[in-house]
């Protein structure tokens, strides 16, 4: 049975986002709760998450944040490492299904009620003291502090692999964003995304070539985008996708080397 999460009502989302700016840095823990009277659940479709389960999810992610420097300002390497560890926790421990994960107000609750202190640490205010709304409200789930991590873990999860989450460590933030930002054409097919990341991982000879892995990846993505205009890439098996992506990547590398 799927697990249903609280959905923070829009008015409360706006109120709590304003609160982020009213509370001084280092004191956002005062906003933390595992319940809000201004949150609702889907009427059907699963079992409601318990407060104990929410507390457990918070504890796991908070512990991971502390291992990566929280509450002190994190370095880029610490932030990236935290993202990978937190993605695994969110996917494993939340037991969330894609339909629930597609609900923006679920992520608003998690960022603004359950984990505001961690999200503020991961995505601090800019030089003018303003927080980016997309990171907290869930207006764009590809940019949300937590939703983007769950999505990555869900898409890159390989249940049969020795380490089911090993693909999370292959690409850096910028390169993975290049893929996930193309959600309508590429990121909507988890099998294709896994094939792209596997081909990047396995292209060991690239270290000996003049063309950078990032350039090859981006050229590969552009070529795959053109293919989606007349191929349904949800149909092929994983083996067929691997074969296709490796061929396209080889062509992309050859083109860039000219």
GROMACS .gro file of C-alpha atoms in nm:
model
  258
    1UNK     CA    1   0.000   0.000   0.000
    2UNK     CA    2   0.128   0.346  -0.089
    3UNK     CA    3   0.198   0.606   0.179
    4UNK     CA    4   0.016   0.939   0.175
    5UNK     CA    5   0.192   1.254   0.291
    6UNK     CA    6   0.055   1.584   0.425
    7UNK     CA    7  -0.011   1.849   0.162
    8UNK     CA    8   0.048   2.197   0.292
    9UNK     CA    9  -0.231   2.434   0.187
   10UNK     CA   10  -0.122   2.718  -0.046
   11UNK     CA   11  -0.193   2.996   0.205
   12UNK     CA   12   0.012   2.821   0.473
   13UNK     CA   13   0.290   2.757   0.223
   14UNK     CA   14   0.314   3.130   0.157
   15UNK     CA   15   0.300   3.214   0.528
   16UNK     CA   16   0.575   2.973   0.622
   17UNK     CA   17   0.792   3.083   0.330
   18UNK     CA   18   0.765   3.439   0.463
   19UNK     CA   19   0.865   3.306   0.805
   20UNK     CA   20   1.195   3.185   0.662
   21UNK     CA   21   1.288   3.548   0.602
   22UNK     CA   22   1.170   3.666   0.944
   23UNK     CA   23   1.384   3.419   1.140
   24UNK     CA   24   1.757   3.477   1.172
   25UNK     CA   25   2.005   3.227   1.028
   26UNK     CA   26   2.069   2.942   1.268
   27UNK     CA   27   1.725   2.959   1.430
   28UNK     CA   28   1.503   2.793   1.170
   29UNK     CA   29   1.479   2.483   1.387
   30UNK     CA   30   1.201   2.674   1.569
   31UNK     CA   31   0.982   2.613   1.262
   32UNK     CA   32   1.021   2.234   1.270
   33UNK     CA   33   0.714   2.016   1.326
   34UNK     CA   34   0.577   1.683   1.211
   35UNK     CA   35   0.218   1.810   1.196
   36UNK     CA   36   0.034   2.111   1.062
   37UNK     CA   37  -0.333   2.192   1.108
   38UNK     CA   38  -0.309   2.360   0.768
   39UNK     CA   39  -0.224   2.041   0.579
   40UNK     CA   40  -0.454   1.785   0.420
   41UNK     CA   41  -0.422   1.434   0.278
   42UNK     CA   42  -0.550   1.271  -0.038
   43UNK     CA   43  -0.891   1.120   0.038
   44UNK     CA   44  -0.800   0.774  -0.097
   45UNK     CA   45  -0.512   0.580  -0.243
   46UNK     CA   46  -0.305   0.469   0.052
   47UNK     CA   47  -0.226   0.485   0.419
   48UNK     CA   48  -0.137   0.812   0.587
   49UNK     CA   49   0.219   0.849   0.704
   50UNK     CA   50   0.243   0.857   1.084
   51UNK     CA   51   0.409   1.129   1.287
   52UNK     CA   52   0.660   0.870   1.408
   53UNK     CA   53   0.752   0.790   1.048
   54UNK     CA   54   0.791   1.160   0.969
   55UNK     CA   55   1.010   1.202   1.276
   56UNK     CA   56   1.221   0.908   1.160
   57UNK     CA   57   1.260   1.057   0.812
   58UNK     CA   58   1.362   1.390   0.961
   59UNK     CA   59   1.611   1.226   1.195
   60UNK     CA   60   1.777   1.032   0.912
   61UNK     CA   61   1.814   1.337   0.688
   62UNK     CA   62   1.925   1.561   0.976
   63UNK     CA   63   2.192   1.310   1.076
   64UNK     CA   64   2.316   1.303   0.717
   65UNK     CA   65   2.326   1.684   0.708
   66UNK     CA   66   2.530   1.685   1.028
   67UNK     CA   67   2.775   1.440   0.874
   68UNK     CA   68   2.822   1.692   0.593
   69UNK     CA   69   2.879   2.003   0.801
   70UNK     CA   70   2.538   2.113   0.928
   71UNK     CA   71   2.479   2.365   1.082
   72UNK     CA   72   2.799   2.534   0.955
   73UNK     CA   73   2.806   2.665   0.600
   74UNK     CA   74   2.872   2.374   0.367
   75UNK     CA   75   3.135   2.364   0.096
   76UNK     CA   76   3.027   2.262  -0.257
   77UNK     CA   77   3.169   1.912  -0.214
   78UNK     CA   78   2.977   1.868   0.111
   79UNK     CA   79   2.653   1.985  -0.051
   80UNK     CA   80   2.693   1.744  -0.342
   81UNK     CA   81   2.775   1.455  -0.112
   82UNK     CA   82   2.476   1.540   0.108
   83UNK     CA   83   2.246   1.544  -0.195
   84UNK     CA   84   2.346   1.192  -0.294
   85UNK     CA   85   2.306   1.054   0.059
   86UNK     CA   86   1.975   1.235   0.117
   87UNK     CA   87   1.837   1.117  -0.218
   88UNK     CA   88   1.890   0.757  -0.114
   89UNK     CA   89   1.724   0.816   0.225
   90UNK     CA   90   1.423   0.991   0.073
   91UNK     CA   91   1.364   0.713  -0.177
   92UNK     CA   92   1.425   0.425   0.063
   93UNK     CA   93   1.259   0.556   0.376
   94UNK     CA   94   0.966   0.762   0.251
   95UNK     CA   95   0.799   0.472   0.064
   96UNK     CA   96   0.654   0.742  -0.160
   97UNK     CA   97   0.505   0.648  -0.497
   98UNK     CA   98   0.540   0.867  -0.808
   99UNK     CA   99   0.180   0.989  -0.790
  100UNK     CA  100   0.232   1.122  -0.440
  101UNK     CA  101   0.576   1.259  -0.527
  102UNK     CA  102   0.417   1.461  -0.809
  103UNK     CA  103   0.217   1.667  -0.558
  104UNK     CA  104   0.383   2.004  -0.506
  105UNK     CA  105   0.224   2.065  -0.167
  106UNK     CA  106   0.369   1.741  -0.030
  107UNK     CA  107   0.716   1.881  -0.088
  108UNK     CA  108   0.611   2.219   0.050
  109UNK     CA  109   0.523   2.040   0.375
  110UNK     CA  110   0.851   1.852   0.388
  111UNK     CA  111   1.062   2.162   0.319
  112UNK     CA  112   0.869   2.419   0.523
  113UNK     CA  113   0.738   2.210   0.814
  114UNK     CA  114   0.946   1.895   0.861
  115UNK     CA  115   1.291   2.005   0.742
  116UNK     CA  116   1.310   2.385   0.707
  117UNK     CA  117   1.638   2.409   0.898
  118UNK     CA  118   1.809   2.152   0.676
  119UNK     CA  119   1.672   2.307   0.355
  120UNK     CA  120   1.788   2.653   0.462
  121UNK     CA  121   2.132   2.512   0.533
  122UNK     CA  122   2.146   2.340   0.194
  123UNK     CA  123   2.001   2.639   0.003
  124UNK     CA  124   2.093   2.951   0.203
  125UNK     CA  125   1.962   3.299   0.132
  126UNK     CA  126   2.126   3.514  -0.133
  127UNK     CA  127   2.330   3.827  -0.064
  128UNK     CA  128   2.008   4.023  -0.008
  129UNK     CA  129   1.873   3.774   0.244
  130UNK     CA  130   1.615   3.622   0.007
  131UNK     CA  131   1.545   3.250  -0.025
  132UNK     CA  132   1.460   3.098  -0.363
  133UNK     CA  133   1.091   3.007  -0.367
  134UNK     CA  134   1.136   2.704  -0.596
  135UNK     CA  135   1.362   2.538  -0.339
  136UNK     CA  136   1.093   2.543  -0.072
  137UNK     CA  137   0.743   2.579  -0.219
  138UNK     CA  138   0.747   2.305  -0.480
  139UNK     CA  139   0.652   2.537  -0.765
  140UNK     CA  140   0.912   2.360  -0.981
  141UNK     CA  141   0.985   2.009  -0.854
  142UNK     CA  142   1.304   1.982  -1.061
  143UNK     CA  143   1.445   2.264  -0.845
  144UNK     CA  144   1.290   2.182  -0.509
  145UNK     CA  145   1.542   2.113  -0.230
  146UNK     CA  146   1.404   1.763  -0.163
  147UNK     CA  147   1.180   1.666  -0.455
  148UNK     CA  148   1.470   1.680  -0.702
  149UNK     CA  149   1.662   1.435  -0.483
  150UNK     CA  150   1.377   1.184  -0.457
  151UNK     CA  151   1.328   1.202  -0.832
  152UNK     CA  152   1.695   1.133  -0.901
  153UNK     CA  153   1.698   0.832  -0.670
  154UNK     CA  154   1.373   0.701  -0.819
  155UNK     CA  155   1.495   0.738  -1.177
  156UNK     CA  156   1.847   0.602  -1.119
  157UNK     CA  157   1.752   0.318  -0.885
  158UNK     CA  158   1.862  -0.025  -1.013
  159UNK     CA  159   1.698  -0.289  -0.788
  160UNK     CA  160   1.903  -0.579  -0.928
  161UNK     CA  161   2.243  -0.412  -0.897
  162UNK     CA  162   2.489  -0.490  -0.618
  163UNK     CA  163   2.452  -0.126  -0.513
  164UNK     CA  164   2.107  -0.016  -0.632
  165UNK     CA  165   2.196   0.352  -0.590
  166UNK     CA  166   2.544   0.349  -0.746
  167UNK     CA  167   2.432   0.560  -1.045
  168UNK     CA  168   2.366   0.854  -0.812
  169UNK     CA  169   2.742   0.901  -0.779
  170UNK     CA  170   2.832   0.905  -1.150
  171UNK     CA  171   2.735   1.256  -1.259
  172UNK     CA  172   2.786   1.588  -1.087
  173UNK     CA  173   2.509   1.837  -1.013
  174UNK     CA  174   2.542   2.036  -1.336
  175UNK     CA  175   2.559   1.732  -1.563
  176UNK     CA  176   2.266   1.557  -1.399
  177UNK     CA  177   2.063   1.877  -1.424
  178UNK     CA  178   2.130   1.876  -1.798
  179UNK     CA  179   1.935   1.549  -1.814
  180UNK     CA  180   1.661   1.615  -1.561
  181UNK     CA  181   1.581   1.958  -1.704
  182UNK     CA  182   1.476   1.784  -2.025
  183UNK     CA  183   1.200   1.605  -1.836
  184UNK     CA  184   0.939   1.618  -2.112
  185UNK     CA  185   1.159   1.441  -2.366
  186UNK     CA  186   1.419   1.245  -2.170
  187UNK     CA  187   1.362   1.241  -1.795
  188UNK     CA  188   1.014   1.096  -1.843
  189UNK     CA  189   1.181   0.767  -1.934
  190UNK     CA  190   1.374   0.628  -1.634
  191UNK     CA  191   1.518   0.345  -1.843
  192UNK     CA  192   1.667   0.593  -2.088
  193UNK     CA  193   1.817   0.805  -1.809
  194UNK     CA  194   1.981   0.501  -1.654
  195UNK     CA  195   2.122   0.402  -1.994
  196UNK     CA  196   2.267   0.753  -2.040
  197UNK     CA  197   2.436   0.745  -1.699
  198UNK     CA  198   2.566   0.391  -1.747
  199UNK     CA  199   2.718   0.482  -2.083
  200UNK     CA  200   2.888   0.783  -1.923
  201UNK     CA  201   3.024   0.562  -1.645
  202UNK     CA  202   3.152   0.290  -1.877
  203UNK     CA  203   3.314   0.509  -2.138
  204UNK     CA  204   3.656   0.463  -1.977
  205UNK     CA  205   3.859   0.545  -2.288
  206UNK     CA  206   3.730   0.902  -2.278
  207UNK     CA  207   3.998   1.000  -2.028
  208UNK     CA  208   4.253   0.956  -2.306
  209UNK     CA  209   4.071   1.178  -2.554
  210UNK     CA  210   4.084   1.553  -2.611
  211UNK     CA  211   3.707   1.598  -2.584
  212UNK     CA  212   3.580   1.641  -2.229
  213UNK     CA  213   3.321   1.398  -2.087
  214UNK     CA  214   3.083   1.690  -2.029
  215UNK     CA  215   3.095   1.797  -2.392
  216UNK     CA  216   3.033   1.440  -2.506
  217UNK     CA  217   2.740   1.407  -2.265
  218UNK     CA  218   2.576   1.726  -2.388
  219UNK     CA  219   2.621   1.636  -2.752
  220UNK     CA  220   2.477   1.292  -2.677
  221UNK     CA  221   2.172   1.448  -2.512
  222UNK     CA  222   2.110   1.673  -2.812
  223UNK     CA  223   2.124   1.376  -3.048
  224UNK     CA  224   1.892   1.170  -2.828
  225UNK     CA  225   1.647   1.460  -2.817
  226UNK     CA  226   1.629   1.456  -3.195
  227UNK     CA  227   1.562   1.081  -3.188
  228UNK     CA  228   1.265   1.125  -2.954
  229UNK     CA  229   1.085   1.310  -3.232
  230UNK     CA  230   1.023   0.981  -3.412
  231UNK     CA  231   1.119   0.702  -3.167
  232UNK     CA  232   0.929   0.592  -2.856
  233UNK     CA  233   1.215   0.529  -2.614
  234UNK     CA  234   0.983   0.384  -2.350
  235UNK     CA  235   0.942   0.068  -2.559
  236UNK     CA  236   1.296  -0.078  -2.590
  237UNK     CA  237   1.439  -0.307  -2.322
  238UNK     CA  238   1.727  -0.198  -2.100
  239UNK     CA  239   1.969  -0.391  -2.320
  240UNK     CA  240   1.838  -0.221  -2.634
  241UNK     CA  241   1.853   0.121  -2.468
  242UNK     CA  242   2.211   0.062  -2.358
  243UNK     CA  243   2.304  -0.034  -2.712
  244UNK     CA  244   2.130   0.271  -2.860
  245UNK     CA  245   2.278   0.521  -2.615
  246UNK     CA  246   2.630   0.382  -2.653
  247UNK     CA  247   2.602   0.412  -3.032
  248UNK     CA  248   2.476   0.770  -3.008
  249UNK     CA  249   2.749   0.858  -2.758
  250UNK     CA  250   3.014   0.713  -2.989
  251UNK     CA  251   2.878   0.921  -3.276
  252UNK     CA  252   2.872   1.232  -3.057
  253UNK     CA  253   3.233   1.183  -2.953
  254UNK     CA  254   3.344   1.127  -3.313
  255UNK     CA  255   3.162   1.440  -3.426
  256UNK     CA  256   3.325   1.656  -3.158
  257UNK     CA  257   3.671   1.519  -3.241
  258UNK     CA  258   3.659   1.643  -3.599
   0.00000   0.00000   0.00000
